[in-house]
Coordinates of C-alpha atoms in Angstrom, one line a residue:
M1 CA 13.6 -6.4 25.3
E2 CA 14.5 -4.7 22.0
S3 CA 11.8 -6.8 20.2
Y4 CA 9.3 -5.8 22.9
I5 CA 10.1 -2.1 22.5
L6 CA 9.9 -2.3 18.7
D7 CA 6.6 -4.0 19.0
W8 CA 5.2 -1.2 21.1
A9 CA 6.7 1.4 18.7
N10 CA 5.1 -0.5 15.8
L11 CA 1.7 -0.6 17.4
L12 CA 1.6 3.1 18.4
L13 CA 3.0 4.4 15.1
R14 CA 0.6 2.2 13.2
W15 CA -2.3 3.5 15.2
L16 CA -1.2 7.1 14.7
H17 CA -0.6 6.5 11.0
V18 CA -4.0 5.0 10.4
I19 CA -5.8 7.8 12.2
T20 CA -4.0 10.6 10.4
A21 CA -4.3 8.7 7.0
I22 CA -8.1 8.6 7.5
A23 CA -8.2 12.3 8.1
W24 CA -6.0 13.0 5.1
V25 CA -7.7 10.7 2.7
G26 CA -11.1 11.7 4.0
S27 CA -10.4 15.4 3.4
S28 CA -9.0 14.7 -0.1
F29 CA -12.0 12.7 -1.1
Y30 CA -14.4 15.3 0.3
F31 CA -12.8 18.2 -1.6
V32 CA -12.8 16.2 -4.9
F33 CA -16.5 15.6 -4.3
L34 CA -17.1 19.2 -3.4
D35 CA -15.3 20.6 -6.4
S36 CA -17.2 18.2 -8.7
S37 CA -20.6 19.0 -7.1
L38 CA -20.6 22.8 -7.0
T39 CA -23.3 24.5 -9.0
P40 CA -23.4 28.2 -10.1
P41 CA -24.9 30.4 -7.4
K42 CA -28.4 31.6 -7.8
D43 CA -28.1 34.4 -5.2
E44 CA -27.2 37.7 -6.8
D45 CA -25.3 38.8 -3.8
L46 CA -23.0 35.7 -4.0
K47 CA -22.4 36.4 -7.7
K48 CA -21.4 39.9 -6.9
Q49 CA -18.9 38.6 -4.3
G50 CA -17.2 36.5 -6.9
V51 CA -18.6 33.1 -5.9
S52 CA -18.3 30.6 -8.7
G53 CA -20.0 27.6 -7.1
E54 CA -22.0 26.6 -4.1
L55 CA -23.3 23.4 -2.5
W56 CA -26.1 22.8 0.0
A57 CA -25.5 19.7 2.1
L58 CA -27.2 18.1 5.1
H59 CA -25.1 16.2 7.6
G60 CA -25.5 15.3 11.3
G61 CA -28.8 17.1 11.6
G62 CA -27.5 20.4 10.2
F63 CA -27.4 22.3 6.9
Y64 CA -24.1 23.4 5.4
H65 CA -23.5 25.9 2.6
P66 CA -19.9 25.9 1.3
V67 CA -19.1 28.3 -1.5
K68 CA -16.1 28.6 -3.8
F69 CA -14.7 31.9 -5.0
A70 CA -13.4 32.1 -8.5
G71 CA -10.5 34.3 -7.4
A72 CA -9.9 36.2 -4.2
P73 CA -12.8 36.7 -1.7
P74 CA -13.9 40.3 -1.0
K75 CA -12.3 40.0 2.5
L76 CA -10.0 37.5 4.0
P77 CA -11.5 35.8 7.1
E78 CA -9.8 36.1 10.5
H79 CA -9.5 32.3 10.8
T80 CA -8.8 30.0 7.9
H81 CA -8.1 26.2 8.1
W82 CA -5.1 25.0 6.1
F83 CA -5.2 21.3 5.2
Y84 CA -1.6 20.2 5.6
W85 CA -1.0 18.7 9.0
E86 CA -3.1 15.7 8.0
S87 CA -0.6 15.1 5.2
Y88 CA 2.5 15.8 7.1
T89 CA 1.6 13.7 10.1
T90 CA 0.5 10.8 7.9
W91 CA 3.9 10.8 6.1
L92 CA 6.0 11.3 9.2
S93 CA 4.3 8.5 11.1
G94 CA 4.4 6.3 8.0
F95 CA 8.1 6.9 7.6
A96 CA 8.8 6.2 11.2
L97 CA 6.8 3.0 10.9
L98 CA 8.8 2.0 7.8
T99 CA 12.0 2.7 9.8
V100 CA 10.9 0.6 12.8
S101 CA 9.4 -2.2 10.8
Y102 CA 11.8 -2.6 7.8
L103 CA 14.9 -0.3 7.9
W104 CA 15.8 -1.2 11.5
N105 CA 15.9 -4.9 10.6
A106 CA 17.0 -4.6 7.0
N107 CA 18.9 -7.8 7.1
I108 CA 15.6 -9.6 7.7
Y109 CA 13.0 -7.6 5.8
L110 CA 15.0 -6.0 2.9
V111 CA 17.5 -8.7 2.1
N112 CA 16.6 -12.2 0.9
P113 CA 19.1 -14.5 2.7
A114 CA 18.4 -17.2 0.2
D115 CA 19.6 -15.0 -2.7
P116 CA 21.3 -11.9 -1.2
I117 CA 22.1 -9.4 -4.0
M118 CA 23.2 -6.5 -1.7
S119 CA 24.1 -5.8 1.9
S120 CA 21.7 -4.6 4.6
S121 CA 23.2 -1.0 4.5
T122 CA 23.0 -0.9 0.7
A123 CA 19.4 -2.1 0.8
I124 CA 18.5 0.8 3.1
V125 CA 20.1 3.3 0.8
V126 CA 18.3 1.8 -2.3
A127 CA 15.0 1.7 -0.4
L128 CA 15.3 5.4 0.5
A129 CA 16.4 6.2 -3.1
F130 CA 13.1 4.8 -4.4
L131 CA 11.2 7.5 -2.4
V132 CA 13.5 10.4 -3.5
V133 CA 14.2 9.5 -7.1
F134 CA 10.6 8.8 -8.0
W135 CA 9.5 12.1 -6.6
L136 CA 12.2 13.9 -8.6
L137 CA 11.3 12.2 -11.8
Y138 CA 7.5 12.6 -11.2
N139 CA 8.0 16.3 -10.3
G140 CA 10.1 16.8 -13.4
I141 CA 7.4 15.3 -15.6
C142 CA 4.8 17.6 -14.1
R143 CA 7.0 20.7 -14.5
I144 CA 7.8 19.9 -18.2
F145 CA 4.5 18.7 -19.4
G146 CA 1.9 19.6 -16.8
E147 CA 1.3 23.2 -17.7
K148 CA 1.1 22.7 -21.5
Q149 CA -2.1 22.4 -23.5
G150 CA -3.2 18.8 -23.3
G151 CA -0.4 18.0 -20.9
D152 CA -2.5 16.1 -18.4
G153 CA -2.7 13.1 -20.6
I154 CA 1.0 13.1 -21.3
V155 CA 1.7 13.4 -17.5
G156 CA -0.7 10.5 -16.8
A157 CA 0.9 8.2 -19.3
L158 CA 4.5 9.0 -18.3
V159 CA 3.7 8.6 -14.6
L160 CA 2.1 5.2 -15.3
V161 CA 5.3 4.1 -17.1
L162 CA 7.4 5.4 -14.2
V163 CA 5.3 3.5 -11.7
C164 CA 5.6 0.3 -13.8
I165 CA 9.4 0.6 -14.0
A166 CA 9.6 1.3 -10.2
S167 CA 7.4 -1.7 -9.4
Y168 CA 9.5 -4.1 -11.6
L169 CA 12.7 -2.9 -10.1
A170 CA 11.5 -3.1 -6.5
C171 CA 10.1 -6.6 -6.9
H172 CA 13.5 -7.7 -8.3
L173 CA 15.6 -6.0 -5.7
F174 CA 13.6 -6.7 -2.5
P175 CA 11.5 -9.5 -1.1
G176 CA 7.9 -9.2 -2.3
Q177 CA 6.4 -7.9 0.9
A178 CA 9.0 -5.2 1.2
A179 CA 8.7 -4.3 -2.5
F180 CA 4.9 -3.8 -2.3
L181 CA 5.2 -1.7 0.8
L182 CA 8.1 0.5 -0.7
I183 CA 6.0 1.2 -3.8
G184 CA 3.2 2.4 -1.6
A185 CA 5.6 4.5 0.5
M186 CA 7.0 5.9 -2.7
L187 CA 3.7 7.1 -4.0
A188 CA 2.7 8.4 -0.5
T189 CA 5.9 10.3 -0.4
S190 CA 5.1 12.1 -3.6
M191 CA 1.6 12.8 -2.4
S192 CA 2.9 14.5 0.7
A193 CA 5.7 16.2 -1.3
N194 CA 3.0 17.7 -3.5
V195 CA 1.4 19.2 -0.5
F196 CA 4.7 20.5 1.0
F197 CA 6.3 21.8 -2.2
W198 CA 3.4 23.0 -4.3
I199 CA -0.1 23.1 -2.8
I200 CA 0.7 24.9 0.5
P201 CA 3.4 27.3 -0.9
G202 CA 1.0 28.2 -3.8
Q203 CA -1.8 29.0 -1.3
K204 CA 0.6 31.1 0.8
K205 CA 1.5 33.2 -2.2
M206 CA -2.2 33.6 -3.1
V207 CA -2.9 34.8 0.5
A208 CA 0.1 37.1 0.5
A209 CA -1.0 38.7 -2.8
I210 CA -4.5 39.3 -1.5
K211 CA -3.2 40.9 1.7
A212 CA -0.9 43.2 -0.4
G213 CA -3.8 44.2 -2.6
E214 CA -2.1 42.7 -5.7
P215 CA -3.7 40.5 -8.3
V216 CA -3.5 36.8 -7.7
D217 CA -1.6 34.8 -10.2
P218 CA -3.9 31.9 -11.3
I219 CA -1.0 29.6 -11.9
H220 CA -0.7 28.8 -8.2
G221 CA -4.3 27.6 -8.1
Q222 CA -3.9 25.6 -11.3
R223 CA -0.7 23.9 -10.0
G224 CA -2.3 23.1 -6.6
K225 CA -5.4 21.7 -8.3
Q226 CA -3.3 19.5 -10.6
R227 CA -1.2 18.0 -7.8
S228 CA -4.4 17.5 -5.7
V229 CA -6.0 15.6 -8.5
H230 CA -2.8 13.4 -8.8
N231 CA -3.0 12.7 -5.1
T232 CA -6.6 11.4 -5.3
Y233 CA -5.6 8.9 -8.0
F234 CA -2.6 7.8 -6.0
T235 CA -4.8 7.1 -2.9
L236 CA -6.3 3.7 -3.8
P237 CA -3.0 2.2 -5.1
V238 CA -1.3 3.4 -1.9
L239 CA -3.9 1.8 0.3
F240 CA -3.7 -1.5 -1.6
A241 CA 0.1 -1.6 -1.3
M242 CA -0.2 -0.9 2.4
L243 CA -2.7 -3.6 3.0
S244 CA -1.1 -6.2 0.7
N245 CA 1.5 -7.3 3.3
H246 CA -1.3 -9.4 4.9
Y247 CA -1.6 -11.6 1.8
G248 CA 1.4 -13.7 1.0
W249 CA -0.1 -15.1 -2.2
L250 CA 0.0 -11.6 -3.7
Y251 CA 3.6 -10.6 -3.1
N252 CA 5.1 -14.1 -3.3
H253 CA 3.9 -14.8 -6.9
D254 CA 6.7 -15.2 -9.5
L255 CA 5.3 -12.2 -11.4
N256 CA 4.5 -10.2 -8.3
W257 CA 5.5 -7.0 -10.0
L258 CA 2.8 -7.5 -12.6
V259 CA 0.3 -8.3 -9.8
L260 CA 1.2 -5.0 -8.1
I261 CA 0.8 -3.0 -11.3
L262 CA -2.5 -4.5 -12.2
M263 CA -4.0 -4.1 -8.7
M264 CA -2.9 -0.4 -8.6
F265 CA -4.2 0.2 -12.1
A266 CA -7.6 -1.3 -11.0
G267 CA -7.6 1.0 -8.0
A268 CA -6.9 4.1 -10.1
A269 CA -9.6 3.2 -12.6
I270 CA -12.2 2.7 -9.8
R271 CA -11.2 6.0 -8.3
Q272 CA -11.7 7.6 -11.7
F273 CA -15.3 6.2 -11.7
F274 CA -16.1 7.9 -8.4
V275 CA -14.5 11.2 -9.4
M276 CA -16.5 11.4 -12.7
R277 CA -19.7 10.2 -11.1
H278 CA -19.9 13.4 -9.1
G279 CA -20.1 15.3 -12.4
Y280 CA -22.5 12.8 -14.0
K281 CA -25.0 13.5 -11.2
L282 CA -25.1 17.1 -12.4
G283 CA -25.3 16.3 -16.1
R284 CA -21.7 17.4 -16.8
N285 CA -20.5 14.2 -18.3
P286 CA -21.8 10.8 -19.4
H287 CA -22.0 7.9 -16.9
P288 CA -18.5 6.7 -16.1
W289 CA -19.4 3.1 -15.8
K290 CA -16.7 2.1 -18.2
Y291 CA -14.0 3.0 -15.7
A292 CA -15.6 0.9 -13.0
A293 CA -16.1 -2.0 -15.4
V294 CA -12.4 -1.9 -16.4
G295 CA -11.3 -1.8 -12.7
V296 CA -13.6 -4.7 -11.7
A297 CA -12.6 -6.7 -14.8
V298 CA -8.9 -6.3 -13.9
L299 CA -9.6 -7.4 -10.3
L300 CA -11.5 -10.4 -11.5
G301 CA -8.8 -11.3 -13.9
V302 CA -6.1 -11.2 -11.2
M303 CA -8.4 -13.3 -9.0
V304 CA -8.7 -16.0 -11.6
W305 CA -5.0 -15.8 -12.5
L306 CA -3.8 -16.3 -8.9
K307 CA -6.2 -19.0 -8.0
P308 CA -4.4 -22.0 -6.3
A309 CA -3.7 -25.0 -8.6
A310 CA -5.8 -28.1 -8.0
P311 CA -3.9 -30.7 -5.9
V312 CA -2.2 -33.4 -7.9
A313 CA -3.3 -36.9 -6.9
T314 CA -0.3 -38.9 -5.6
P315 CA -0.3 -42.5 -6.9
A316 CA -0.8 -45.1 -4.2
T317 CA 2.4 -46.9 -3.1
P318 CA 2.3 -50.5 -4.3
A319 CA 1.7 -53.2 -1.8
A320 CA 4.8 -55.1 -0.7
S321 CA 3.7 -58.3 -2.5
A322 CA 3.3 -56.3 -5.8
V323 CA 6.8 -54.9 -5.7
P324 CA 9.3 -56.9 -7.7
A325 CA 12.0 -58.5 -5.6
N326 CA 14.8 -56.7 -7.4
S327 CA 13.3 -53.3 -6.6
A328 CA 12.6 -53.9 -2.9
G329 CA 15.8 -52.2 -1.9
T330 CA 15.2 -49.1 -4.0
E331 CA 11.6 -48.8 -2.7
T332 CA 12.7 -49.0 0.9
Q333 CA 15.3 -46.3 0.3
A334 CA 12.8 -44.0 -1.3
S335 CA 10.3 -44.4 1.5
A336 CA 12.9 -43.8 4.1
A337 CA 14.0 -40.6 2.3
A338 CA 10.4 -39.4 2.2
A339 CA 9.8 -40.2 5.8
S340 CA 13.0 -38.3 6.8
A341 CA 12.1 -35.2 4.7
G342 CA 8.6 -35.1 6.3
S343 CA 9.7 -36.1 9.8
Y344 CA 9.2 -33.9 12.9
E345 CA 13.0 -33.8 13.5
N346 CA 13.4 -32.2 10.1
V347 CA 10.6 -29.7 10.8
R348 CA 12.1 -28.9 14.3
I349 CA 15.4 -28.0 12.7
I350 CA 13.7 -25.7 10.2
M351 CA 11.6 -24.0 12.9
Q352 CA 14.6 -23.5 15.1
Q353 CA 16.3 -21.7 12.2
H354 CA 13.4 -19.5 11.0
C355 CA 10.5 -19.5 13.5
V356 CA 11.4 -19.4 17.1
V357 CA 12.9 -16.0 16.8
C358 CA 9.3 -14.7 16.9
H359 CA 7.5 -17.6 18.4
S360 CA 9.1 -18.6 21.7
S361 CA 8.5 -17.7 25.4
E362 CA 12.2 -16.6 25.4
T363 CA 11.6 -14.0 22.7
I364 CA 8.3 -12.2 21.9
A365 CA 5.8 -15.0 21.2
Q366 CA 4.0 -13.2 18.4
K367 CA 0.2 -13.6 18.6
N368 CA 0.8 -15.8 21.7
V369 CA 2.1 -18.6 19.4
K370 CA 5.0 -20.5 20.9
F371 CA 7.1 -23.4 19.5
D372 CA 9.1 -24.3 22.6
S373 CA 7.9 -27.9 22.8
P374 CA 6.9 -30.6 20.3
E375 CA 3.4 -30.5 21.7
E376 CA 3.1 -26.8 21.1
V377 CA 4.2 -27.2 17.5
K378 CA 1.7 -30.0 17.0
S379 CA -1.1 -27.8 18.5
H380 CA -0.4 -25.2 15.8
A381 CA 0.1 -27.6 13.0
Q382 CA -2.9 -26.3 11.0
Q383 CA -1.8 -22.7 11.3
I384 CA 1.8 -23.6 10.4
Y385 CA 0.6 -25.4 7.3
Q386 CA -1.7 -22.5 6.2
Q387 CA 0.9 -19.8 6.8
V388 CA 4.0 -21.6 5.5
V389 CA 2.7 -23.9 2.8
L390 CA -0.6 -22.5 1.5
L391 CA -0.1 -18.7 1.9
R392 CA 3.7 -18.8 1.8
K393 CA 3.6 -15.8 4.2
M394 CA 6.1 -16.9 6.8
P395 CA 8.7 -16.0 7.9
F396 CA 6.9 -12.7 8.2
G397 CA 8.5 -9.9 6.2
N398 CA 10.9 -12.2 4.4
P399 CA 9.2 -15.4 3.2
G400 CA 12.0 -15.9 0.7
A401 CA 14.2 -17.0 3.6
L402 CA 12.4 -20.3 3.6
S403 CA 13.4 -22.5 0.6
D404 CA 10.9 -24.6 -1.4
T405 CA 12.6 -27.7 0.0
E406 CA 11.9 -26.6 3.6
R407 CA 8.3 -25.8 2.8
E408 CA 7.9 -29.2 1.1
A409 CA 9.2 -30.8 4.3
I410 CA 6.6 -29.0 6.4
K411 CA 3.9 -29.9 3.9
Q412 CA 4.8 -33.6 4.1
W413 CA 4.9 -33.6 7.9
F414 CA 1.5 -32.0 8.1
E415 CA -0.2 -34.2 5.4
N416 CA 1.3 -37.3 7.0
G417 CA -0.5 -36.5 10.3
A418 CA 1.8 -34.1 12.0
A419 CA 3.4 -36.9 14.0
L420 CA 6.0 -36.1 16.6
N421 CA 8.0 -39.4 16.4

């Protein structure tokens, strides 16, 4: 019953998380586009009101005319929409999903039983520390260098180094799937913290100053804009990290930390292309094709690097008549050992230890796949081979729990015909 309730919690939280993330990312992308697409107003009345940019847009059969004021508008409107609930709801639902999916079962998803380097409780503390410590270091970098002349480049370089270090540590402390997800959660936490600690408080101070008839300190707008820009570059790396848990060949690689860094770098480069493309259309900067080229080149490089190795041909076993008499005993022992390793009985033992907890009529039968009988196991032999041997994705959430010897036994069983005797 606990697994059933957790499954429902996982489904509903994931649903909410995706919906709110679409709203948050969509609004972020839109305002980056809007800021980059504004043109100086031609209407003299708008200029007198302090409008610094405007955009005419057509959507859904209607015309829209958003404008941006350089400072304070002549009069505050009665109703103003604040873009923060999209961020907060995305983070809260994401953290709840992380808790239900990983922290609740830390002994399965955060600790590798084949090579445990810390207890479940310690793993939970370390995982949460990634979210908090990264934000503190990132925020410190922005505070020290972000407001200096030419500081944006320094901040970008230091944050890149910080992300690389965090990725390396996470992939050496946690199973690959959990490590990738934690890095995504780490960046997403900083994104939401930017909204909570800097963007919204800065906007509130601006509004308070306008209501009090005082001059607006431009530093609040500058800080909010800086953190908003950081958020847009974090977006594609976060989305990749969140989606990566469906692809075992990514997070199970021996150099998975490097795979993660390269894929996130490619995402940030491609995002830079789209950000600068808005300005290019207005003649403000040269065509940013180089950023797209770098991002695509990195993606193609990773694809080539991770391609599966060609199968090695296994020499045919010599016929009985061709085997020397004095080697007959050794040959028979080797064949018997191979048959035992790839036998159904060996596979059954492995599946009882690692698989039936999620695939049995007595538990939760994930995806309606059950291994209660030999016939049911054989009917799913192709799926077992693909998920366990080729993709190395199972056991879900902690594939490191299955040793190479156990995977080899399943491989031999399948390639020998998936016999049940």
